PDB file of C-alpha atoms in Angstrom:
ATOM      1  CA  UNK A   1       7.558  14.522  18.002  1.00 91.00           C
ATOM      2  CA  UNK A   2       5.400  13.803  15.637  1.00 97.00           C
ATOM      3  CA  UNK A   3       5.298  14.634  11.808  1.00 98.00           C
ATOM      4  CA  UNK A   4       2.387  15.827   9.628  1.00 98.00           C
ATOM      5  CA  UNK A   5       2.454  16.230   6.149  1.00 98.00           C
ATOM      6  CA  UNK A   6      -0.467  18.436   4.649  1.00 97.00           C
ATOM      7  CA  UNK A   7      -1.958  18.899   1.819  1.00 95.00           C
ATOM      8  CA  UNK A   8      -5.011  21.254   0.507  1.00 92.00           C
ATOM      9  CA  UNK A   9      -5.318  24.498  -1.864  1.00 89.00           C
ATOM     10  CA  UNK A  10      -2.871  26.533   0.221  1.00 93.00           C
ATOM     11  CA  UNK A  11      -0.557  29.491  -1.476  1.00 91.00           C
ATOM     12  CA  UNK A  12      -3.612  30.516  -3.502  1.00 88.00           C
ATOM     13  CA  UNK A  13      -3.822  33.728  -1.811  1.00 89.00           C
ATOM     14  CA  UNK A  14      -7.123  32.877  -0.734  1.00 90.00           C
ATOM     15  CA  UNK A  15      -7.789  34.042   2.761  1.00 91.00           C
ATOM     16  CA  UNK A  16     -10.179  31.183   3.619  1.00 90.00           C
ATOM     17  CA  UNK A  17      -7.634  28.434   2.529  1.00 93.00           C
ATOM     18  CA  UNK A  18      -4.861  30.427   5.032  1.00 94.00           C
ATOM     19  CA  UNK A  19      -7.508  30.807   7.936  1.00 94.00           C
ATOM     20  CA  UNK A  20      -8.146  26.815   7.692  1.00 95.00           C
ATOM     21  CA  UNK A  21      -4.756  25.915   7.341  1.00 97.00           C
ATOM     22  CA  UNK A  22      -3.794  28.327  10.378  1.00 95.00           C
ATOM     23  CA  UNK A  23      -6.496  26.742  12.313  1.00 96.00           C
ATOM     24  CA  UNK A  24      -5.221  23.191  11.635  1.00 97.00           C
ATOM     25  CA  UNK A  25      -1.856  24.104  12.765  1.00 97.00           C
ATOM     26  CA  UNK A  26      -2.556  25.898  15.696  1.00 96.00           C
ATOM     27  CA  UNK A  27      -5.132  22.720  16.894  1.00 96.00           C
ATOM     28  CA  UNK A  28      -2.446  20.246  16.031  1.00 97.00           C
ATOM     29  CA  UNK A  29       0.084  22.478  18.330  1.00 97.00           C
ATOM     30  CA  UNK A  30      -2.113  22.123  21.056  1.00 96.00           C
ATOM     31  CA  UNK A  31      -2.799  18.502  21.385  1.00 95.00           C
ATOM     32  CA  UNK A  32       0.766  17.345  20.494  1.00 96.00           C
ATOM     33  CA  UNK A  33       3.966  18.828  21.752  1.00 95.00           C
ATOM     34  CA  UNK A  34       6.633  19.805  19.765  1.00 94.00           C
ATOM     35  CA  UNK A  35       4.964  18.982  16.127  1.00 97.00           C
ATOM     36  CA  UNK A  36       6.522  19.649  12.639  1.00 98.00           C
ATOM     37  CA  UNK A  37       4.583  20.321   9.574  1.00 98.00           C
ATOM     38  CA  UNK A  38       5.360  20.152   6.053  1.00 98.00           C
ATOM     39  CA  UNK A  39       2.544  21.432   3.744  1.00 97.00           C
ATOM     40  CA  UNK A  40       2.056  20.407   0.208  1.00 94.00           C
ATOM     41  CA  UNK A  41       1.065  24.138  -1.576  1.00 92.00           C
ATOM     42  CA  UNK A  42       0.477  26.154  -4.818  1.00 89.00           C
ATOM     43  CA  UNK A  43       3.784  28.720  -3.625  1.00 91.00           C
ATOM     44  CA  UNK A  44       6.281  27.398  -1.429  1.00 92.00           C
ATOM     45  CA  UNK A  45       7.071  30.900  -0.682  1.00 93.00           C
ATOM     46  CA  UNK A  46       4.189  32.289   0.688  1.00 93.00           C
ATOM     47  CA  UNK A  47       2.921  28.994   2.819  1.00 95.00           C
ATOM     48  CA  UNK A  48       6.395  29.166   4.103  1.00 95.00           C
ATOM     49  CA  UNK A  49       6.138  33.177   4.982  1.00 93.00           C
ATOM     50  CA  UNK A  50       2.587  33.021   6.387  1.00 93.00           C
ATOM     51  CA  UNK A  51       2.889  29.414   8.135  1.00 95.00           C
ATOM     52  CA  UNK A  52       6.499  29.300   9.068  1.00 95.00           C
ATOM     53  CA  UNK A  53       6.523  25.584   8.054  1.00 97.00           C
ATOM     54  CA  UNK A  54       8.630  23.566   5.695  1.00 96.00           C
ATOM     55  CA  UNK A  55       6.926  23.609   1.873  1.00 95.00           C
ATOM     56  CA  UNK A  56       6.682  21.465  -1.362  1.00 91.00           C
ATOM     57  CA  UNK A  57       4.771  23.071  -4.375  1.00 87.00           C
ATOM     58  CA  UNK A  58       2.919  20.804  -6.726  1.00 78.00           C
ATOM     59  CA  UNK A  59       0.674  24.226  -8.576  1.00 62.00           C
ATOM     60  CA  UNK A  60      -2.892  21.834  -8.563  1.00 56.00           C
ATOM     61  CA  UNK A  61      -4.807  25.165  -9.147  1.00 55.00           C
ATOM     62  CA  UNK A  62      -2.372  25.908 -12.295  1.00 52.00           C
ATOM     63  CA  UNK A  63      -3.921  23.486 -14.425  1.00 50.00           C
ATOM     64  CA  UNK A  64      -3.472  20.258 -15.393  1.00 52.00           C
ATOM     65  CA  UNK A  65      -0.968  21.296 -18.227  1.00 58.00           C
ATOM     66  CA  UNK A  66       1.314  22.773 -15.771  1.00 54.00           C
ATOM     67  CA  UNK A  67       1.037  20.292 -12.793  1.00 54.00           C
ATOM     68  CA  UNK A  68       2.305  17.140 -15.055  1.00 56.00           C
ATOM     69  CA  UNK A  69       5.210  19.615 -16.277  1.00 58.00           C
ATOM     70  CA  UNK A  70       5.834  20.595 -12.436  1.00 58.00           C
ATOM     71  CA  UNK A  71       5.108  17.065 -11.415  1.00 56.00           C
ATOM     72  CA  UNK A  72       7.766  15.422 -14.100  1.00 56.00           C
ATOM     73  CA  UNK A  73      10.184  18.221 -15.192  1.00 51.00           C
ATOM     74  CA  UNK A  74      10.382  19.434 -11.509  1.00 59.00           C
ATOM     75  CA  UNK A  75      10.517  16.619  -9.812  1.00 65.00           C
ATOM     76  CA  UNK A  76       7.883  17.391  -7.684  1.00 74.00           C
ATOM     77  CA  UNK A  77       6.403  13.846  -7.652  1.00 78.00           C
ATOM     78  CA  UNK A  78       9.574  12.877  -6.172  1.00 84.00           C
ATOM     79  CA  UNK A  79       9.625  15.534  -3.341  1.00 87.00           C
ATOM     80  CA  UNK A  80       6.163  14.135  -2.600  1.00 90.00           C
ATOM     81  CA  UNK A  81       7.160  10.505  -2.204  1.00 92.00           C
ATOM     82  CA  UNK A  82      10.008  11.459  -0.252  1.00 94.00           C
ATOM     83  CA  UNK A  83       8.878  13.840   2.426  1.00 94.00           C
ATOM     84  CA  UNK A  84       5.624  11.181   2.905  1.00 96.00           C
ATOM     85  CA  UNK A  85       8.106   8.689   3.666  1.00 96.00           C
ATOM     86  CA  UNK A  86       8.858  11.145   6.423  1.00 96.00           C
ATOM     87  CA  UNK A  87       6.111  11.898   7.802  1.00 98.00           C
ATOM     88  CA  UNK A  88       4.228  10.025  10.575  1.00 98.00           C
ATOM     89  CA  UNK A  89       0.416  11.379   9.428  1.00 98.00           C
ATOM     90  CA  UNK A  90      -0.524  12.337   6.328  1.00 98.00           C
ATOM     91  CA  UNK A  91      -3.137  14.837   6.494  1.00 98.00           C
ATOM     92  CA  UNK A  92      -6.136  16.151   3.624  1.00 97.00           C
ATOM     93  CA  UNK A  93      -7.381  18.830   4.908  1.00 91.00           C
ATOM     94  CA  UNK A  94      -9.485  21.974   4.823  1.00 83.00           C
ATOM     95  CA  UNK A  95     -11.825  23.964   1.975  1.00 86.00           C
ATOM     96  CA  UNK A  96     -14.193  21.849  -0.566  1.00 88.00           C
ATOM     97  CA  UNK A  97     -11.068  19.974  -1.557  1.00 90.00           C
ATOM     98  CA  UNK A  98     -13.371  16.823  -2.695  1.00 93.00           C
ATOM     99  CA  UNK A  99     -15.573  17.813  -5.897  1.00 91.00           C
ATOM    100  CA  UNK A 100     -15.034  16.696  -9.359  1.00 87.00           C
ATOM    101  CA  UNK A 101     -15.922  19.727 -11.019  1.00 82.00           C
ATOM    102  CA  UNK A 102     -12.470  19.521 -12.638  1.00 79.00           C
ATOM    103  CA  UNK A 103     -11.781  15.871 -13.751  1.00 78.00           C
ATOM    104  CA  UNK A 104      -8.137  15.862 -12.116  1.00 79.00           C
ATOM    105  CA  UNK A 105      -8.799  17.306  -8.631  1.00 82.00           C
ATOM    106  CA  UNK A 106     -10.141  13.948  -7.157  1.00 90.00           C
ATOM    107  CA  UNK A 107      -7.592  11.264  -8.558  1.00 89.00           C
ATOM    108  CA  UNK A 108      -4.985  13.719  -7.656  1.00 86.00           C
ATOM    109  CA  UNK A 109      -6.261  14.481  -4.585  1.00 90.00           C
ATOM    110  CA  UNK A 110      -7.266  10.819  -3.732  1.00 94.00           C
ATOM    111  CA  UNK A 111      -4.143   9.250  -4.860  1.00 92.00           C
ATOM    112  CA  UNK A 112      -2.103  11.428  -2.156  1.00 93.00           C
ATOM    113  CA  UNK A 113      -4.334   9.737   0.552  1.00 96.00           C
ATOM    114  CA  UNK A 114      -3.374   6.473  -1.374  1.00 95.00           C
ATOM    115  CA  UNK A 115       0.265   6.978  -1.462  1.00 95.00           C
ATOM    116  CA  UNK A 116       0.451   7.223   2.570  1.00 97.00           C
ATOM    117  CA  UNK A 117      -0.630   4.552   2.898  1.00 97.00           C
ATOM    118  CA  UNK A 118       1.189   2.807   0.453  1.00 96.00           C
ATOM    119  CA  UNK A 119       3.892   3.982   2.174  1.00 97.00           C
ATOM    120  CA  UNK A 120       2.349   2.891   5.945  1.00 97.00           C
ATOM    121  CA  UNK A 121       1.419   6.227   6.565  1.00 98.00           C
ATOM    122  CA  UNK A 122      -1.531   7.142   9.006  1.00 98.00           C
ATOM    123  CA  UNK A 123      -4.028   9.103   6.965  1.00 98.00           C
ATOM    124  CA  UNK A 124      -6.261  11.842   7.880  1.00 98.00           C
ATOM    125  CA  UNK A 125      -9.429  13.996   6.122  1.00 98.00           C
ATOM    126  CA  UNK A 126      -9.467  16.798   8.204  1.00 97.00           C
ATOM    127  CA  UNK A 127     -12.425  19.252   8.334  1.00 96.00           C
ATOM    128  CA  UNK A 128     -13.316  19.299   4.673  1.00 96.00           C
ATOM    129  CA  UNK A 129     -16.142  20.402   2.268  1.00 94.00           C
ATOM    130  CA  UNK A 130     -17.166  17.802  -0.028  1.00 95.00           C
ATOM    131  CA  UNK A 131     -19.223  17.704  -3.271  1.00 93.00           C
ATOM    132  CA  UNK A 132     -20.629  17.829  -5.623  1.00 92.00           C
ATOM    133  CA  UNK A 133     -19.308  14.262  -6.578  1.00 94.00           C
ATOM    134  CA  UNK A 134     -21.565  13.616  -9.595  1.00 91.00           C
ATOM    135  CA  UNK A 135     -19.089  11.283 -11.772  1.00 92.00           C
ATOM    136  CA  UNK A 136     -19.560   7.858 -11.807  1.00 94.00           C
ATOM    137  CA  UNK A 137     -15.387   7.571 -11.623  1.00 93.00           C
ATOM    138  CA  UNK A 138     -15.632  10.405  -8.941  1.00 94.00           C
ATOM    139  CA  UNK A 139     -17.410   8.435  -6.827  1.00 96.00           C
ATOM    140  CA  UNK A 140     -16.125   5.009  -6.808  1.00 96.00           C
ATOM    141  CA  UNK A 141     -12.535   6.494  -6.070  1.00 95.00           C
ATOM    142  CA  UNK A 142     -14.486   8.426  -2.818  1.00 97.00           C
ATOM    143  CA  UNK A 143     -15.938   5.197  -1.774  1.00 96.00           C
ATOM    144  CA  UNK A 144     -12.496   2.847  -2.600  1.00 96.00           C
ATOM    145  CA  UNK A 145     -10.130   5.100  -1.014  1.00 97.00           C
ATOM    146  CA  UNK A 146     -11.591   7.075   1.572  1.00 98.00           C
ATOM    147  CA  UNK A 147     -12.764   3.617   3.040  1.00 98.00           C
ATOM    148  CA  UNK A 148      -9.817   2.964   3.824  1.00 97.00           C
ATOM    149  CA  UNK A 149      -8.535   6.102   5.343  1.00 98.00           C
ATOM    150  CA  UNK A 150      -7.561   6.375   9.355  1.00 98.00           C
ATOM    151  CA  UNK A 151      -9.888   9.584   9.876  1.00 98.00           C
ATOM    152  CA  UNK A 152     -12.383  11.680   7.919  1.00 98.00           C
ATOM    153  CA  UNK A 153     -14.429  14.387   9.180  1.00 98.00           C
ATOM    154  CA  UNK A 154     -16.460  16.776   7.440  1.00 97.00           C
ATOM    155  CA  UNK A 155     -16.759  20.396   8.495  1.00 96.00           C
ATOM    156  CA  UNK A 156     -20.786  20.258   7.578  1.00 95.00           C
ATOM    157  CA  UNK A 157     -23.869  18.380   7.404  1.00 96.00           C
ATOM    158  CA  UNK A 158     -24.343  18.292   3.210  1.00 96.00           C
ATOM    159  CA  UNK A 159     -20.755  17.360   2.829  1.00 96.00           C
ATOM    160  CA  UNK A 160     -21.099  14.453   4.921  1.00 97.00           C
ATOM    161  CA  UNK A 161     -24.333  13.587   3.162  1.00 97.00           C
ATOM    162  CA  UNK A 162     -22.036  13.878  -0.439  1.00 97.00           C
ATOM    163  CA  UNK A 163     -19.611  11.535   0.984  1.00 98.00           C
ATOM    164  CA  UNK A 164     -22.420   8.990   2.246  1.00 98.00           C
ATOM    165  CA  UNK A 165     -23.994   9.107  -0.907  1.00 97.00           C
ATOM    166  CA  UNK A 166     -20.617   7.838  -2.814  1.00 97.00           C
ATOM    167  CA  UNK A 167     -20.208   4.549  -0.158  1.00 97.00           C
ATOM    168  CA  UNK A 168     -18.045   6.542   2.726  1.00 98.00           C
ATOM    169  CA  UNK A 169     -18.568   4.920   5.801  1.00 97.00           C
ATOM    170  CA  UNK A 170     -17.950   6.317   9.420  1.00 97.00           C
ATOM    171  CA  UNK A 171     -17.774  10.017   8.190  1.00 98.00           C
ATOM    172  CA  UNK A 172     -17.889  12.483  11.383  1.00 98.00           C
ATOM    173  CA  UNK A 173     -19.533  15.945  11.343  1.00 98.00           C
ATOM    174  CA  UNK A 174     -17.463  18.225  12.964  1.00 96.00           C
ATOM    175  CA  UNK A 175     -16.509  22.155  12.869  1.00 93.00           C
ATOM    176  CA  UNK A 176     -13.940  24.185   9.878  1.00 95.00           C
ATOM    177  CA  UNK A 177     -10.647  23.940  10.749  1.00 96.00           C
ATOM    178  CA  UNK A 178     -10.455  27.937  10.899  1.00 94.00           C
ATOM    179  CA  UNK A 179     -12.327  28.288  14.202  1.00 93.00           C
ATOM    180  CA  UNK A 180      -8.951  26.655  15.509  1.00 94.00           C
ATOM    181  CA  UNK A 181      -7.364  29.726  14.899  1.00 92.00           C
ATOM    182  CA  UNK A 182      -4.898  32.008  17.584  1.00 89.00           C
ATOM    183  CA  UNK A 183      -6.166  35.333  17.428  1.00 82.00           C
ATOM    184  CA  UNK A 184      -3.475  37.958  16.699  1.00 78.00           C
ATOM    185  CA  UNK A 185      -2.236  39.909  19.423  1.00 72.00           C
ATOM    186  CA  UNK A 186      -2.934  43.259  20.428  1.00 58.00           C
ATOM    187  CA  UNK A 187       0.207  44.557  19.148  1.00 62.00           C
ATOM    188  CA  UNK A 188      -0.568  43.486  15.761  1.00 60.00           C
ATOM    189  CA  UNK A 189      -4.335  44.596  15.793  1.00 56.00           C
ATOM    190  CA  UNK A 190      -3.063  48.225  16.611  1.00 56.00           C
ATOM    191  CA  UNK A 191      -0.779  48.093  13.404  1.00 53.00           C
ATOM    192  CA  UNK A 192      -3.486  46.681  11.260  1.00 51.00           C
ATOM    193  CA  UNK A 193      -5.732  48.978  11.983  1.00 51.00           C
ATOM    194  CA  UNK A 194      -4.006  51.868  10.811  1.00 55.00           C
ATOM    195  CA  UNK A 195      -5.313  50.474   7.348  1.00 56.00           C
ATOM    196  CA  UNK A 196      -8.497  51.161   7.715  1.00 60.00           C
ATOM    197  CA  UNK A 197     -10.090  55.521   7.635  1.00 61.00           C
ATOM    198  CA  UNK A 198     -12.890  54.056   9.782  1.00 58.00           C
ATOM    199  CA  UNK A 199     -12.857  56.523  12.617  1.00 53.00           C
ATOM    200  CA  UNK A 200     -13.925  54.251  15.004  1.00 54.00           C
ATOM    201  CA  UNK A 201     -15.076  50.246  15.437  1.00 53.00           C
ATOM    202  CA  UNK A 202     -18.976  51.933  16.185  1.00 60.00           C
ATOM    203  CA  UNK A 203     -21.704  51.432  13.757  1.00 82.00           C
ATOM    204  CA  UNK A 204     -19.559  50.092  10.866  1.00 87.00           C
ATOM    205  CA  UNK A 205     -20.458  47.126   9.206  1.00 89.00           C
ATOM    206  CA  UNK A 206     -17.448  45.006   7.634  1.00 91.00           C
ATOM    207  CA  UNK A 207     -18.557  42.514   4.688  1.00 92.00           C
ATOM    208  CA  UNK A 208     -16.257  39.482   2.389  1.00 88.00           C
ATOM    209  CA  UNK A 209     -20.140  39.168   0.665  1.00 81.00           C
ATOM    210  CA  UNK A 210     -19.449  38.904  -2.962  1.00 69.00           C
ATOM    211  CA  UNK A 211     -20.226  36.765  -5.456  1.00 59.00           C
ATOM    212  CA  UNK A 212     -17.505  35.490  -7.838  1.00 55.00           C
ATOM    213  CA  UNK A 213     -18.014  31.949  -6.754  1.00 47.00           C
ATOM    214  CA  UNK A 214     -20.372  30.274  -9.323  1.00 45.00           C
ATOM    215  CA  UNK A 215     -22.571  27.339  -9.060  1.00 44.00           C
ATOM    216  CA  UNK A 216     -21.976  24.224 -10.331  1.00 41.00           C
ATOM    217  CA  UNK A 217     -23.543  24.527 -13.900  1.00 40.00           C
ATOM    218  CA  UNK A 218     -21.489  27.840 -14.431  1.00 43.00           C
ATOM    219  CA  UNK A 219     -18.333  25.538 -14.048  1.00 47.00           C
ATOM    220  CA  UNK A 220     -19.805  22.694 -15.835  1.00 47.00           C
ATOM    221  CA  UNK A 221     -21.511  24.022 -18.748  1.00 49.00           C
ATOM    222  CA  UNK A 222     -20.525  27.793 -19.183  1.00 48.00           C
ATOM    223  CA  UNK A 223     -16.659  27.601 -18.486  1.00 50.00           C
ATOM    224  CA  UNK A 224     -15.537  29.648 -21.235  1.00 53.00           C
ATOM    225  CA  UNK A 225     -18.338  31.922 -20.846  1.00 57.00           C
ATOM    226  CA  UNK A 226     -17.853  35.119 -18.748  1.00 62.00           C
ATOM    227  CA  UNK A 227     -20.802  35.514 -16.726  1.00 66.00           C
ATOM    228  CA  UNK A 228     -23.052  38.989 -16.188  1.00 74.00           C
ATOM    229  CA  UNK A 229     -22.768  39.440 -12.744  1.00 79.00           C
ATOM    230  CA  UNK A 230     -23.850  43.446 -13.244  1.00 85.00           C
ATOM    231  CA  UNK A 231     -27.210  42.391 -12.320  1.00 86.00           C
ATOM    232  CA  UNK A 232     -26.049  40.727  -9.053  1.00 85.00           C
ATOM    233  CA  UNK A 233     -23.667  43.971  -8.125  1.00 89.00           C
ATOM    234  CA  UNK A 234     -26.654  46.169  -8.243  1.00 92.00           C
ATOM    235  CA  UNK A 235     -28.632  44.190  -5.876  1.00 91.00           C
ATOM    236  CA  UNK A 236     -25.806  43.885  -3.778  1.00 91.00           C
ATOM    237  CA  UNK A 237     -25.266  47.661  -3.882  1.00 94.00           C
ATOM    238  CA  UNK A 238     -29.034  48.131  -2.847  1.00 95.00           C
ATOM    239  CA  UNK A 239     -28.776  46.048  -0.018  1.00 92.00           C
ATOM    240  CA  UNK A 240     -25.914  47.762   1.360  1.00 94.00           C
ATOM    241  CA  UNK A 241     -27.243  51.207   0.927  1.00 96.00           C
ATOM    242  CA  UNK A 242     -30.418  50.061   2.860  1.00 95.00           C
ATOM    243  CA  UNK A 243     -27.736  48.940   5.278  1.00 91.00           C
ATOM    244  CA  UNK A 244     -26.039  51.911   5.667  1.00 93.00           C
ATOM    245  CA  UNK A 245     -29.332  54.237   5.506  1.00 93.00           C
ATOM    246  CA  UNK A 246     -31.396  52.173   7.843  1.00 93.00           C
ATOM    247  CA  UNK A 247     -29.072  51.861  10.596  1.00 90.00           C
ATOM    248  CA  UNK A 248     -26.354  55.106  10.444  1.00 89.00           C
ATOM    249  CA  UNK A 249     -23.530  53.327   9.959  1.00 89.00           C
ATOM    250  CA  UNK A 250     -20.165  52.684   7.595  1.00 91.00           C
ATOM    251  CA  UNK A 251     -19.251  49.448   5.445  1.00 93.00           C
ATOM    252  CA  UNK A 252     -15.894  48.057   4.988  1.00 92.00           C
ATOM    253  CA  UNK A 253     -15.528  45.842   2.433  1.00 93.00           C
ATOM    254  CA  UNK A 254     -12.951  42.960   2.838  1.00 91.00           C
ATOM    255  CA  UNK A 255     -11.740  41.458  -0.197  1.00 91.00           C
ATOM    256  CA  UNK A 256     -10.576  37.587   0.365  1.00 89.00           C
ATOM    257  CA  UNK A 257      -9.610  36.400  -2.848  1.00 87.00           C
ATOM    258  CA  UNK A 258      -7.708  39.324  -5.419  1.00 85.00           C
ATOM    259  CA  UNK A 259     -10.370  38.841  -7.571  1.00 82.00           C
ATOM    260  CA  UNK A 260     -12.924  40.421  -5.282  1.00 87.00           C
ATOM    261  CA  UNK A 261     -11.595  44.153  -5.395  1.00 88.00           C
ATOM    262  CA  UNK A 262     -12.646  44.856  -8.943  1.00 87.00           C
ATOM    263  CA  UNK A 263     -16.036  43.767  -7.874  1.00 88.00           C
ATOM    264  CA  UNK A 264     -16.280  45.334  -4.677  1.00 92.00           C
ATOM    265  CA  UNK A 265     -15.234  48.825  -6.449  1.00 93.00           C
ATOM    266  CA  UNK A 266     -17.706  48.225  -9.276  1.00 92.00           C
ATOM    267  CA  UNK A 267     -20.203  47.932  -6.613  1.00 94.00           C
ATOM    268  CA  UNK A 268     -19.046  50.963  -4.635  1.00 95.00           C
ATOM    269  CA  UNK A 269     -19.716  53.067  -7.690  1.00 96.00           C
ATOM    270  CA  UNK A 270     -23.192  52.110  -8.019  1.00 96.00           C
ATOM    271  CA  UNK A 271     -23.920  52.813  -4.153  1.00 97.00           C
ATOM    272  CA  UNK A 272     -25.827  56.181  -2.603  1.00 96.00           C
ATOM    273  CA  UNK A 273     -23.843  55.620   0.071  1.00 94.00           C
ATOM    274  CA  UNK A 274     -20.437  55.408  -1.273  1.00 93.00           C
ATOM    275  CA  UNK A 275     -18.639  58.110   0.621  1.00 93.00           C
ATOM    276  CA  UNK A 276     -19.912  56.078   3.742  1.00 93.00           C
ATOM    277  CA  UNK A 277     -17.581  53.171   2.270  1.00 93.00           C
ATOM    278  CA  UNK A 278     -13.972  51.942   2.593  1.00 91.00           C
ATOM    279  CA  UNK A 279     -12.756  49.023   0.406  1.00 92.00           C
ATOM    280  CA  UNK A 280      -9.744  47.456   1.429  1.00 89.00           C
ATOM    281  CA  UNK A 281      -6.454  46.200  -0.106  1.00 88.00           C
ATOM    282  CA  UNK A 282      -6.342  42.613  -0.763  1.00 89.00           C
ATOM    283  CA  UNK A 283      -3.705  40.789   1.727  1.00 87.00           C
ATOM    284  CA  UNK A 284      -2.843  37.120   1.947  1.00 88.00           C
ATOM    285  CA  UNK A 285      -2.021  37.901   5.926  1.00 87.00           C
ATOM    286  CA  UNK A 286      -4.844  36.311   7.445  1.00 87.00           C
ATOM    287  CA  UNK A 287      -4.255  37.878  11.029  1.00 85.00           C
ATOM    288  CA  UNK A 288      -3.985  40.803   9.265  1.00 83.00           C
ATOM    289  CA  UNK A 289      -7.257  40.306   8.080  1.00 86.00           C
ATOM    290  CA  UNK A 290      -8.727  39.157  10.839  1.00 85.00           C
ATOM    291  CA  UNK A 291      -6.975  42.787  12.907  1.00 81.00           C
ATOM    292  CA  UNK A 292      -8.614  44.710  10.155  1.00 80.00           C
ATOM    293  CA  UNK A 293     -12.183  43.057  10.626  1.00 82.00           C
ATOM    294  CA  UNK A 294     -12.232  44.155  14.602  1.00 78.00           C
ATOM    295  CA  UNK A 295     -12.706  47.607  13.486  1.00 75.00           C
ATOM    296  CA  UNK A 296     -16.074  46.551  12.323  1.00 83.00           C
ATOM    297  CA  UNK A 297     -18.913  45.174  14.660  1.00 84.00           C
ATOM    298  CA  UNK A 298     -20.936  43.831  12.295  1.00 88.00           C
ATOM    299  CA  UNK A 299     -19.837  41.355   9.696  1.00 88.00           C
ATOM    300  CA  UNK A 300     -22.068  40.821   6.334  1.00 86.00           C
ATOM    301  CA  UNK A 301     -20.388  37.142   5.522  1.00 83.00           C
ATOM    302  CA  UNK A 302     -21.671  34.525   2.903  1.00 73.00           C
TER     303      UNK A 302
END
């Protein structure tokens, strides 16, 4: 039996983050038998209902403010030490964990990997998204620790080049950990469905296009400034009318953060189309999500 110990942005209620995280456990069940899995998480409660595996929460995303509380007052930092002590693999894994668009992420991040091994753990980068790594701190931490790690794949091409760029050596190119996925079962794609007013799977287009995620100067220079996105939502709503005009057919939209439905439904307004449209309520269930997108035959990703 062996033990893994994982760690990433999970209990976010971001449906990316749980389709990764899925993925990795599903891949690990196949090659090993009888696996156990710890994962390191935002919510305890929710990695534990979606995953069915043991949890610690540390609350990275909170803010740096409320992870030293949670870390010292909570004894978090102690959880962590002890269940990696536990563990036979130490895994990093899955989403654009490594980016230093928030000074703490990477010697938080990092100093997991560095722990393990402190500890004699093996230590794995699994599938990630890296960059951009722009510090001059950011990067010698990439090139010092991940040197030094048992495994680290990337899940595409510019990530790998990100990690190169910083001193990483031996960095494999491989596929995101979500297309190791289980499918759900018919059962549950029957009871899914029943969410969706689509009449039927024919001619309707399903979309999780929308465009809360910001570039890297947004973050960087503007990050107390709310940003205008009205002018992107009524391109977006253009599009998707030509969509729906040129080709006869229905759009379900898909939110997979919370944050998307208030754009989605601003967009819906400004639509011809909008009777022709269904947007649906935000679940952390990833097979759920995935049951609801097989009423569709088209997806409109990004």
């Amino acid at each position: 039996m062996v033990r893994f110990f994982i760690s990433g942005y999970y209990g976010l209620d971001n449906i990316g983050d749980e389709a990764i995280l899925s993925g990795m456990i599903s891949s690990l069940k196949k090659k090993f038998d009888n696996p156990t899995f710890t994962v390191l998480t935002n919510n305890a409660l929710i990695t534990q209902s979606l995953h069915n595996v043991n949890s610690i929460e540390h609350s990275l995303k909170k803010g740096s403010k409320y992870f030293v509380k949670n870390i010292i007052i909570k004894n978090a930092m102690g959880n962590i030490i002890k269940e990696t002590n536990k563990c036979d693999v130490f895994i990093l894994g899955g989403g654009s964990l490594l980016q230093d668009l928030k000074a703490y992420y990477l010697p938080v991040l990092l100093s997991q990997l560095k722990l393990a091994q402190i500890l004699k753990k093996k230590t794995v980068v699994y599938g990630i998204g890296a960059g951009p790594i722009d510090t001059r701190v950011g990067k010698i931490l990439s090139h010092s620790i991940l040197n030094t790690v048992d495994l680290v794949t990337v899940r595409d091409g510019m990530s790998k080049q990100v990690l190169e760029s910083c001193g990483v050596q031996n960095v494999i190119q491989t596929a995101d950990p979500a297309f190791g996925m289980d499918l759900p079962d018919n059962e549950l794609f029957d009871l899914s469905g029943k969410d969706i007013q689509m009449n039927s799977s024919a001619n309707t287009f399903a979309t999780t296009s929308y465009n809360w995620l910001h570039d890297s100067d947004i973050y960087r220079n503007l990050s107390n400034a709310t940003p205008d996105l009205n002018k992107r939502r009524v391109k977006f709503a253009k599009i998707y009318d030509t969509l729906l005009e040129d080709n006869n057919r229905k759009l379900l939209f898909v939110p997979t953060v919370k944050g998307d439905l208030d754009g989605y439904l601003e967009i819906q307004k400004m639509m011809r189309c909008n009777k022709n449209t269904q947007v649906m309520d935000f679940s952390n269930n990833i097979n759920r999500v995935i049951s609801c997108l097989s009423r569709s035959d088209i997806l409109v990703g990004m």
